[in-house]
């Protein structure tokens, strides 16, 4: 089969074609695994983190890609969940131990043996992949393959951050940072909490105007005070200043959720400005989001079909994965990028 593989970590500036197109054997599903013929795979920013070594792969060569959609083509021993031809998706969570306290509580995203698709196991930049059947997701009929692929990462993680925000209908939610993942969170939050009010913090005038268009009550700069106290805030920025500022806007008992794999160190010094009475007193909480559990992916796909949420996307052939990654890094085009395979 044809696959795009990564053989070593490098910086995209030094090596604009980090992935090579190779011919490799179709993988054989192990016990409990299914073989999937992939038709579409989303391209994610986390792939840049893998390629450039910020979250390096566990082995080389590795096939990246953790937003894969395809059809079930084969079965390892003991499989019973799907039939041949069923359409399934594979997300960031590839598998986990299934026995630890986190796995038993449905929090397998926190498992010490958590493995990520396309980083710790071969992913979707290929014609075929295998995945444990317990970690594959049926795709709702509302979506085409290419529409479903980008939902499998940012949407599912956004859904988890909204869940962790612990909001109640009628209360106030703040969003600091207003890029693609925050748009998704706002759309789903309006649907799940129809009487909640939304306050958006963004640096650009254009993003603030778009937030109001999408139903925000108020939009201001990341350093502004919100006109009302907020019961929860979700941060999707890569830096610290918006977190420090937003903690001041939290209502007593409020929670701020950081939705980022890594934070930049450039403005870390502003954390020293945190004052206990102003930022944390009155039982305010600060929490991060790590990975996704199966529940998040499954519930989000069902919710996205009901709302509906359909992403804007641009398609590339599998062999053009390097171009898609370069254009993503240069932020040339808005919307998701999807590799079409076969
Ligand atoms: Zn576990
Ligand atoms: Zn991703």
mmCIF file of C-alpha atoms and ligand atoms in Angstrom:
data_model
loop_
_atom_site.group_PDB
_atom_site.id
_atom_site.type_symbol
_atom_site.label_atom_id
_atom_site.label_comp_id
_atom_site.label_asym_id
_atom_site.label_seq_id
_atom_site.Cartn_x
_atom_site.Cartn_y
_atom_site.Cartn_z
ATOM 1 C CA UNK A 1 0.000 0.000 0.000
ATOM 2 C CA UNK A 2 0.955 3.646 -0.408
ATOM 3 C CA UNK A 3 1.810 5.593 2.759
ATOM 4 C CA UNK A 4 3.438 8.878 3.756
ATOM 5 C CA UNK A 5 6.005 8.173 6.470
ATOM 6 C CA UNK A 6 8.175 10.237 8.798
ATOM 7 C CA UNK A 7 11.712 8.877 9.233
ATOM 8 C CA UNK A 8 13.217 11.445 11.618
ATOM 9 C CA UNK A 9 12.452 14.615 13.524
ATOM 10 C CA UNK A 10 13.397 17.857 11.717
ATOM 11 C CA UNK A 11 12.341 21.483 11.487
ATOM 12 C CA UNK A 12 10.018 22.300 8.612
ATOM 13 C CA UNK A 13 12.118 25.414 7.718
ATOM 14 C CA UNK A 14 15.162 23.173 7.204
ATOM 15 C CA UNK A 15 13.291 20.299 5.594
ATOM 16 C CA UNK A 16 10.040 21.268 3.846
ATOM 17 C CA UNK A 17 9.368 17.659 2.765
ATOM 18 C CA UNK A 18 9.670 15.665 6.023
ATOM 19 C CA UNK A 19 7.324 12.893 4.827
ATOM 20 C CA UNK A 20 8.293 10.370 2.132
ATOM 21 C CA UNK A 21 5.873 8.472 -0.062
ATOM 22 C CA UNK A 22 6.643 4.758 0.290
ATOM 23 C CA UNK A 23 5.172 1.412 -0.654
ATOM 24 C CA UNK A 24 4.701 -0.770 2.412
ATOM 25 C CA UNK A 25 2.813 -3.980 3.185
ATOM 26 C CA UNK A 26 -0.869 -3.726 4.150
ATOM 27 C CA UNK A 27 -0.864 -4.172 7.957
ATOM 28 C CA UNK A 28 -2.321 -7.361 9.418
ATOM 29 C CA UNK A 29 -4.852 -6.795 12.227
ATOM 30 C CA UNK A 30 -3.826 -8.354 15.558
ATOM 31 C CA UNK A 31 -6.282 -9.853 18.010
ATOM 32 C CA UNK A 32 -9.088 -7.355 18.708
ATOM 33 C CA UNK A 33 -8.024 -5.084 15.826
ATOM 34 C CA UNK A 34 -9.781 -4.209 12.586
ATOM 35 C CA UNK A 35 -8.225 -3.339 9.235
ATOM 36 C CA UNK A 36 -9.526 -0.053 7.801
ATOM 37 C CA UNK A 37 -9.320 1.058 4.143
ATOM 38 C CA UNK A 38 -8.822 4.805 4.599
ATOM 39 C CA UNK A 39 -10.569 7.313 2.326
ATOM 40 C CA UNK A 40 -9.894 10.616 4.121
ATOM 41 C CA UNK A 41 -7.510 11.816 6.819
ATOM 42 C CA UNK A 42 -7.451 15.279 8.386
ATOM 43 C CA UNK A 43 -4.198 17.213 8.784
ATOM 44 C CA UNK A 44 -3.667 18.577 12.307
ATOM 45 C CA UNK A 45 -1.267 21.093 13.918
ATOM 46 C CA UNK A 46 -0.146 18.313 16.240
ATOM 47 C CA UNK A 47 1.470 16.637 13.213
ATOM 48 C CA UNK A 48 3.839 19.635 13.073
ATOM 49 C CA UNK A 49 4.629 19.033 16.765
ATOM 50 C CA UNK A 50 5.441 15.386 15.955
ATOM 51 C CA UNK A 51 7.578 16.247 12.918
ATOM 52 C CA UNK A 52 9.466 19.042 14.708
ATOM 53 C CA UNK A 53 9.926 16.998 17.882
ATOM 54 C CA UNK A 54 7.737 18.841 20.426
ATOM 55 C CA UNK A 55 5.760 15.616 20.896
ATOM 56 C CA UNK A 56 8.071 13.151 19.118
ATOM 57 C CA UNK A 57 6.957 9.783 17.711
ATOM 58 C CA UNK A 58 7.663 6.639 19.717
ATOM 59 C CA UNK A 59 9.289 4.927 16.681
ATOM 60 C CA UNK A 60 10.504 5.511 13.114
ATOM 61 C CA UNK A 61 9.347 5.214 10.452
ATOM 62 C CA UNK A 62 5.882 6.270 11.561
ATOM 63 C CA UNK A 63 2.746 6.960 9.517
ATOM 64 C CA UNK A 64 1.201 10.155 10.994
ATOM 65 C CA UNK A 65 -2.502 11.102 10.972
ATOM 66 C CA UNK A 66 -5.122 10.931 13.723
ATOM 67 C CA UNK A 67 -8.327 12.002 11.971
ATOM 68 C CA UNK A 68 -8.892 9.019 9.694
ATOM 69 C CA UNK A 69 -12.157 7.907 8.102
ATOM 70 C CA UNK A 70 -12.582 4.695 6.128
ATOM 71 C CA UNK A 71 -14.304 1.378 5.798
ATOM 72 C CA UNK A 72 -13.738 -1.850 7.693
ATOM 73 C CA UNK A 73 -11.962 -4.368 5.443
ATOM 74 C CA UNK A 74 -10.636 -7.069 7.758
ATOM 75 C CA UNK A 75 -10.722 -8.481 11.259
ATOM 76 C CA UNK A 76 -8.263 -9.857 13.782
ATOM 77 C CA UNK A 77 -9.240 -12.676 16.076
ATOM 78 C CA UNK A 78 -12.128 -11.987 18.459
ATOM 79 C CA UNK A 79 -13.593 -8.953 16.664
ATOM 80 C CA UNK A 80 -17.376 -8.601 16.824
ATOM 81 C CA UNK A 81 -18.221 -4.918 16.879
ATOM 82 C CA UNK A 82 -18.298 -4.080 13.166
ATOM 83 C CA UNK A 83 -19.165 -5.691 9.848
ATOM 84 C CA UNK A 84 -17.158 -5.522 6.649
ATOM 85 C CA UNK A 85 -17.878 -2.228 4.871
ATOM 86 C CA UNK A 86 -18.940 -0.304 8.008
ATOM 87 C CA UNK A 87 -17.700 3.272 8.022
ATOM 88 C CA UNK A 88 -15.495 4.131 10.990
ATOM 89 C CA UNK A 89 -13.287 6.947 12.226
ATOM 90 C CA UNK A 90 -10.027 6.821 14.178
ATOM 91 C CA UNK A 91 -9.122 9.726 16.494
ATOM 92 C CA UNK A 92 -6.108 10.783 18.621
ATOM 93 C CA UNK A 93 -6.695 8.025 21.170
ATOM 94 C CA UNK A 94 -5.347 4.777 19.641
ATOM 95 C CA UNK A 95 -5.564 2.657 22.780
ATOM 96 C CA UNK A 96 -4.951 2.539 26.534
ATOM 97 C CA UNK A 97 -4.335 -0.258 29.057
ATOM 98 C CA UNK A 98 -7.986 -0.898 29.952
ATOM 99 C CA UNK A 99 -7.116 -1.968 33.519
ATOM 100 C CA UNK A 100 -5.831 1.060 35.474
ATOM 101 C CA UNK A 101 -7.958 3.298 37.695
ATOM 102 C CA UNK A 102 -8.317 5.866 34.891
ATOM 103 C CA UNK A 103 -9.335 3.369 32.223
ATOM 104 C CA UNK A 104 -11.845 1.735 34.565
ATOM 105 C CA UNK A 105 -13.382 5.161 35.252
ATOM 106 C CA UNK A 106 -13.745 6.029 31.557
ATOM 107 C CA UNK A 107 -10.827 8.477 31.765
ATOM 108 C CA UNK A 108 -8.525 6.483 29.490
ATOM 109 C CA UNK A 109 -7.134 9.795 28.166
ATOM 110 C CA UNK A 110 -5.157 9.980 31.446
ATOM 111 C CA UNK A 111 -3.879 6.361 31.331
ATOM 112 C CA UNK A 112 -0.111 5.968 31.737
ATOM 113 C CA UNK A 113 -0.139 3.594 28.728
ATOM 114 C CA UNK A 114 -2.168 5.988 26.521
ATOM 115 C CA UNK A 115 -1.044 5.645 22.896
ATOM 116 C CA UNK A 116 -1.712 8.322 20.298
ATOM 117 C CA UNK A 117 -2.656 7.493 16.706
ATOM 118 C CA UNK A 118 0.035 8.512 14.224
ATOM 119 C CA UNK A 119 2.608 9.126 16.976
ATOM 120 C CA UNK A 120 2.794 5.894 18.982
ATOM 121 C CA UNK A 121 1.102 3.692 16.342
ATOM 122 C CA UNK A 122 0.771 4.067 12.565
ATOM 123 C CA UNK A 123 -2.034 6.437 11.579
ATOM 124 C CA UNK A 124 -4.100 7.595 8.652
ATOM 125 C CA UNK A 125 -1.669 9.061 6.082
ATOM 126 C CA UNK A 126 -1.918 5.731 4.231
ATOM 127 C CA UNK A 127 -4.272 3.521 2.257
ATOM 128 C CA UNK A 128 -4.808 1.164 5.206
ATOM 129 C CA UNK A 129 -4.372 1.112 8.963
ATOM 130 C CA UNK A 130 -5.236 -1.191 11.836
ATOM 131 C CA UNK A 131 -6.845 -0.069 15.080
ATOM 132 C CA UNK A 132 -8.323 -1.847 18.123
ATOM 133 C CA UNK A 133 -12.036 -2.187 17.330
ATOM 134 C CA UNK A 134 -12.865 -0.767 20.766
ATOM 135 C CA UNK A 135 -11.172 2.497 19.719
ATOM 136 C CA UNK A 136 -12.903 2.965 16.343
ATOM 137 C CA UNK A 137 -15.976 5.199 16.059
ATOM 138 C CA UNK A 138 -19.026 4.764 13.812
ATOM 139 C CA UNK A 139 -19.436 7.902 11.664
ATOM 140 C CA UNK A 140 -22.972 9.443 11.592
ATOM 141 C CA UNK A 141 -24.607 9.407 8.149
ATOM 142 C CA UNK A 142 -24.960 13.204 8.213
ATOM 143 C CA UNK A 143 -21.308 13.602 7.213
ATOM 144 C CA UNK A 144 -19.285 12.801 4.111
ATOM 145 C CA UNK A 145 -15.875 11.214 4.753
ATOM 146 C CA UNK A 146 -14.074 14.528 4.255
ATOM 147 C CA UNK A 147 -16.520 16.409 6.495
ATOM 148 C CA UNK A 148 -16.122 13.873 9.288
ATOM 149 C CA UNK A 149 -12.308 13.712 9.286
ATOM 150 C CA UNK A 150 -11.548 17.202 10.708
ATOM 151 C CA UNK A 151 -14.180 16.730 13.436
ATOM 152 C CA UNK A 152 -12.280 13.787 14.935
ATOM 153 C CA UNK A 153 -9.620 15.966 16.604
ATOM 154 C CA UNK A 154 -10.344 19.669 17.306
ATOM 155 C CA UNK A 155 -14.081 19.062 17.706
ATOM 156 C CA UNK A 156 -13.704 16.172 20.124
ATOM 157 C CA UNK A 157 -11.096 17.994 22.233
ATOM 158 C CA UNK A 158 -13.252 21.147 22.208
ATOM 159 C CA UNK A 159 -16.146 19.030 23.427
ATOM 160 C CA UNK A 160 -14.003 17.667 26.253
ATOM 161 C CA UNK A 161 -12.951 21.188 27.276
ATOM 162 C CA UNK A 162 -16.604 22.242 27.361
ATOM 163 C CA UNK A 163 -17.429 19.200 29.486
ATOM 164 C CA UNK A 164 -14.596 19.995 31.901
ATOM 165 C CA UNK A 165 -15.746 23.640 32.120
ATOM 166 C CA UNK A 166 -18.684 22.311 34.168
ATOM 167 C CA UNK A 167 -21.046 25.004 32.877
ATOM 168 C CA UNK A 168 -24.756 25.046 33.704
ATOM 169 C CA UNK A 169 -27.481 26.360 31.434
ATOM 170 C CA UNK A 170 -28.164 30.053 32.080
ATOM 171 C CA UNK A 171 -24.643 30.795 33.279
ATOM 172 C CA UNK A 172 -21.787 32.749 31.684
ATOM 173 C CA UNK A 173 -19.022 31.170 29.635
ATOM 174 C CA UNK A 174 -15.911 33.051 28.534
ATOM 175 C CA UNK A 175 -13.717 32.054 25.592
ATOM 176 C CA UNK A 176 -10.233 33.531 25.444
ATOM 177 C CA UNK A 177 -8.706 33.143 21.998
ATOM 178 C CA UNK A 178 -11.095 32.837 19.060
ATOM 179 C CA UNK A 179 -9.582 30.594 16.388
ATOM 180 C CA UNK A 180 -11.058 27.496 14.726
ATOM 181 C CA UNK A 181 -11.376 25.408 17.889
ATOM 182 C CA UNK A 182 -13.062 28.242 19.823
ATOM 183 C CA UNK A 183 -15.597 28.701 16.975
ATOM 184 C CA UNK A 184 -16.479 25.018 17.350
ATOM 185 C CA UNK A 185 -16.799 25.341 21.138
ATOM 186 C CA UNK A 186 -19.097 28.369 20.801
ATOM 187 C CA UNK A 187 -21.333 26.554 18.290
ATOM 188 C CA UNK A 188 -21.704 23.475 20.488
ATOM 189 C CA UNK A 189 -22.047 25.482 23.734
ATOM 190 C CA UNK A 190 -24.956 27.503 22.284
ATOM 191 C CA UNK A 191 -26.701 24.257 21.397
ATOM 192 C CA UNK A 192 -26.054 22.419 24.683
ATOM 193 C CA UNK A 193 -26.678 25.487 26.927
ATOM 194 C CA UNK A 194 -29.281 27.567 25.051
ATOM 195 C CA UNK A 195 -29.752 30.061 27.925
ATOM 196 C CA UNK A 196 -26.060 30.556 28.697
ATOM 197 C CA UNK A 197 -24.327 33.819 27.745
ATOM 198 C CA UNK A 198 -21.009 33.946 25.970
ATOM 199 C CA UNK A 199 -18.159 36.429 26.377
ATOM 200 C CA UNK A 200 -15.259 36.309 23.939
ATOM 201 C CA UNK A 201 -11.742 37.712 24.397
ATOM 202 C CA UNK A 202 -9.707 38.116 21.207
ATOM 203 C CA UNK A 203 -6.905 40.386 20.093
ATOM 204 C CA UNK A 204 -8.155 41.057 16.571
ATOM 205 C CA UNK A 205 -11.077 43.317 15.754
ATOM 206 C CA UNK A 206 -12.144 40.905 13.013
ATOM 207 C CA UNK A 207 -12.324 37.939 15.398
ATOM 208 C CA UNK A 208 -14.344 39.988 17.891
ATOM 209 C CA UNK A 209 -16.854 40.984 15.203
ATOM 210 C CA UNK A 210 -17.124 37.343 14.122
ATOM 211 C CA UNK A 211 -17.739 36.276 17.740
ATOM 212 C CA UNK A 212 -20.706 38.639 18.017
ATOM 213 C CA UNK A 213 -21.984 37.367 14.669
ATOM 214 C CA UNK A 214 -21.846 33.801 16.062
ATOM 215 C CA UNK A 215 -23.940 34.835 19.078
ATOM 216 C CA UNK A 216 -21.521 36.165 21.712
ATOM 217 C CA UNK A 217 -23.087 38.627 24.162
ATOM 218 C CA UNK A 218 -19.890 40.668 24.319
ATOM 219 C CA UNK A 219 -16.434 40.596 22.739
ATOM 220 C CA UNK A 220 -13.359 42.432 23.992
ATOM 221 C CA UNK A 221 -9.572 42.337 23.995
ATOM 222 C CA UNK A 222 -7.765 39.552 25.888
ATOM 223 C CA UNK A 223 -6.819 42.052 28.622
ATOM 224 C CA UNK A 224 -10.314 43.619 29.040
ATOM 225 C CA UNK A 225 -12.542 43.066 32.052
ATOM 226 C CA UNK A 226 -15.776 41.302 31.069
ATOM 227 C CA UNK A 227 -18.982 43.241 31.904
ATOM 228 C CA UNK A 228 -20.191 40.289 34.034
ATOM 229 C CA UNK A 229 -18.326 37.681 36.060
ATOM 230 C CA UNK A 230 -17.868 34.329 34.288
ATOM 231 C CA UNK A 231 -18.673 30.873 35.698
ATOM 232 C CA UNK A 232 -16.210 29.220 33.352
ATOM 233 C CA UNK A 233 -13.588 30.252 30.808
ATOM 234 C CA UNK A 234 -11.994 28.111 28.092
ATOM 235 C CA UNK A 235 -8.548 29.257 26.941
ATOM 236 C CA UNK A 236 -7.385 28.240 23.453
ATOM 237 C CA UNK A 237 -4.399 30.587 23.165
ATOM 238 C CA UNK A 238 -0.780 29.355 23.051
ATOM 239 C CA UNK A 239 0.432 31.880 25.694
ATOM 240 C CA UNK A 240 -0.053 32.860 29.386
ATOM 241 C CA UNK A 241 -1.228 36.493 29.431
ATOM 242 C CA UNK A 242 -4.840 35.614 28.470
ATOM 243 C CA UNK A 243 -4.975 33.064 31.329
ATOM 244 C CA UNK A 244 -3.752 35.555 33.923
ATOM 245 C CA UNK A 245 -6.231 38.176 32.701
ATOM 246 C CA UNK A 246 -9.178 35.769 32.481
ATOM 247 C CA UNK A 247 -8.700 34.459 36.033
ATOM 248 C CA UNK A 248 -9.657 37.968 37.235
ATOM 249 C CA UNK A 249 -12.982 37.690 35.391
ATOM 250 C CA UNK A 250 -13.992 34.399 37.010
ATOM 251 C CA UNK A 251 -16.979 34.357 39.358
ATOM 252 C CA UNK A 252 -16.541 32.719 42.811
ATOM 253 C CA UNK A 253 -16.195 28.957 42.315
ATOM 254 C CA UNK A 254 -15.451 29.517 38.621
ATOM 255 C CA UNK A 255 -13.111 27.358 36.583
ATOM 256 C CA UNK A 256 -10.680 28.155 33.797
ATOM 257 C CA UNK A 257 -9.846 25.314 31.412
ATOM 258 C CA UNK A 258 -6.670 25.480 29.316
ATOM 259 C CA UNK A 259 -7.200 23.672 26.009
ATOM 260 C CA UNK A 260 -3.622 23.339 24.716
ATOM 261 C CA UNK A 261 -1.100 20.502 24.474
ATOM 262 C CA UNK A 262 1.790 22.856 25.230
ATOM 263 C CA UNK A 263 2.051 26.538 26.239
ATOM 264 C CA UNK A 264 4.760 28.835 24.884
ATOM 265 C CA UNK A 265 7.362 30.131 27.350
ATOM 266 C CA UNK A 266 7.651 33.590 25.732
ATOM 267 C CA UNK A 267 5.430 35.401 28.275
ATOM 268 C CA UNK A 268 5.646 32.959 31.171
ATOM 269 C CA UNK A 269 6.945 35.744 33.424
ATOM 270 C CA UNK A 270 3.429 37.210 33.653
ATOM 271 C CA UNK A 271 2.423 34.238 35.830
ATOM 272 C CA UNK A 272 4.299 35.989 38.651
ATOM 273 C CA UNK A 273 1.613 38.709 38.482
ATOM 274 C CA UNK A 274 -0.987 36.270 39.774
ATOM 275 C CA UNK A 275 -2.196 37.477 43.130
ATOM 276 C CA UNK A 276 -3.958 35.059 45.416
ATOM 277 C CA UNK A 277 -6.851 37.374 46.400
ATOM 278 C CA UNK A 278 -7.505 38.637 42.866
ATOM 279 C CA UNK A 279 -6.907 35.513 40.744
ATOM 280 C CA UNK A 280 -7.522 32.435 42.915
ATOM 281 C CA UNK A 281 -9.295 33.233 46.191
ATOM 282 C CA UNK A 282 -13.015 32.328 46.346
ATOM 283 C CA UNK A 283 -12.404 28.795 45.173
ATOM 284 C CA UNK A 284 -11.451 29.599 41.607
ATOM 285 C CA UNK A 285 -9.896 26.675 39.717
ATOM 286 C CA UNK A 286 -7.378 26.266 36.916
ATOM 287 C CA UNK A 287 -7.490 23.004 34.923
ATOM 288 C CA UNK A 288 -5.930 21.618 31.734
ATOM 289 C CA UNK A 289 -7.357 19.300 29.075
ATOM 290 C CA UNK A 290 -5.291 16.249 28.081
ATOM 291 C CA UNK A 291 -6.091 14.109 25.031
ATOM 292 C CA UNK A 292 -9.584 12.706 24.540
ATOM 293 C CA UNK A 293 -11.453 9.776 26.011
ATOM 294 C CA UNK A 294 -13.634 7.585 23.793
ATOM 295 C CA UNK A 295 -16.725 9.108 25.325
ATOM 296 C CA UNK A 296 -15.716 12.575 24.061
ATOM 297 C CA UNK A 297 -15.310 11.440 20.446
ATOM 298 C CA UNK A 298 -18.538 9.426 20.361
ATOM 299 C CA UNK A 299 -20.671 12.083 22.068
ATOM 300 C CA UNK A 300 -19.188 14.894 20.004
ATOM 301 C CA UNK A 301 -19.857 13.139 16.665
ATOM 302 C CA UNK A 302 -23.508 12.612 17.655
ATOM 303 C CA UNK A 303 -23.821 16.236 18.793
ATOM 304 C CA UNK A 304 -22.139 17.591 15.649
ATOM 305 C CA UNK A 305 -24.633 15.652 13.508
ATOM 306 C CA UNK A 306 -27.576 17.128 15.431
ATOM 307 C CA UNK A 307 -26.475 20.792 15.434
ATOM 308 C CA UNK A 308 -25.172 20.312 12.645
ATOM 309 C CA UNK A 309 -21.504 21.303 12.592
ATOM 310 C CA UNK A 310 -19.892 20.931 9.175
ATOM 311 C CA UNK A 311 -16.313 22.092 8.792
ATOM 312 C CA UNK A 312 -14.932 24.093 5.887
ATOM 313 C CA UNK A 313 -12.119 22.102 4.345
ATOM 314 C CA UNK A 314 -9.728 21.855 1.451
ATOM 315 C CA UNK A 315 -8.700 18.497 -0.043
ATOM 316 C CA UNK A 316 -5.213 17.336 -1.036
ATOM 317 C CA UNK A 317 -4.081 14.034 -2.555
ATOM 318 C CA UNK A 318 -2.184 11.789 -0.109
ATOM 319 C CA UNK A 319 1.122 12.446 -1.926
ATOM 320 C CA UNK A 320 0.696 16.203 -1.290
ATOM 321 C CA UNK A 321 0.726 15.811 2.521
ATOM 322 C CA UNK A 322 3.963 17.843 2.747
ATOM 323 C CA UNK A 323 2.286 20.770 0.929
ATOM 324 C CA UNK A 324 -0.723 20.598 3.243
ATOM 325 C CA UNK A 325 1.598 20.711 6.271
ATOM 326 C CA UNK A 326 3.629 23.663 4.900
ATOM 327 C CA UNK A 327 0.467 25.611 4.114
ATOM 328 C CA UNK A 328 -0.845 24.861 7.589
ATOM 329 C CA UNK A 329 2.370 26.139 9.153
ATOM 330 C CA UNK A 330 2.208 29.303 7.010
ATOM 331 C CA UNK A 331 -1.498 29.693 7.929
ATOM 332 C CA UNK A 332 -2.199 30.470 4.272
ATOM 333 C CA UNK A 333 -5.783 29.227 4.020
ATOM 334 C CA UNK A 334 -8.553 29.197 6.585
ATOM 335 C CA UNK A 335 -10.414 25.965 7.227
ATOM 336 C CA UNK A 336 -9.336 22.359 7.715
ATOM 337 C CA UNK A 337 -7.088 20.321 5.429
ATOM 338 C CA UNK A 338 -8.025 16.797 4.422
ATOM 339 C CA UNK A 339 -6.006 14.179 2.534
ATOM 340 C CA UNK A 340 -8.124 12.200 0.035
ATOM 341 C CA UNK A 341 -6.901 8.638 -0.288
ATOM 342 C CA UNK A 342 -7.719 6.130 -2.999
HETATM 343 ZN ZN1 LIG B 1 -5.146 2.532 31.686
HETATM 344 ZN ZN1 LIG B 2 -5.164 16.742 16.186
#
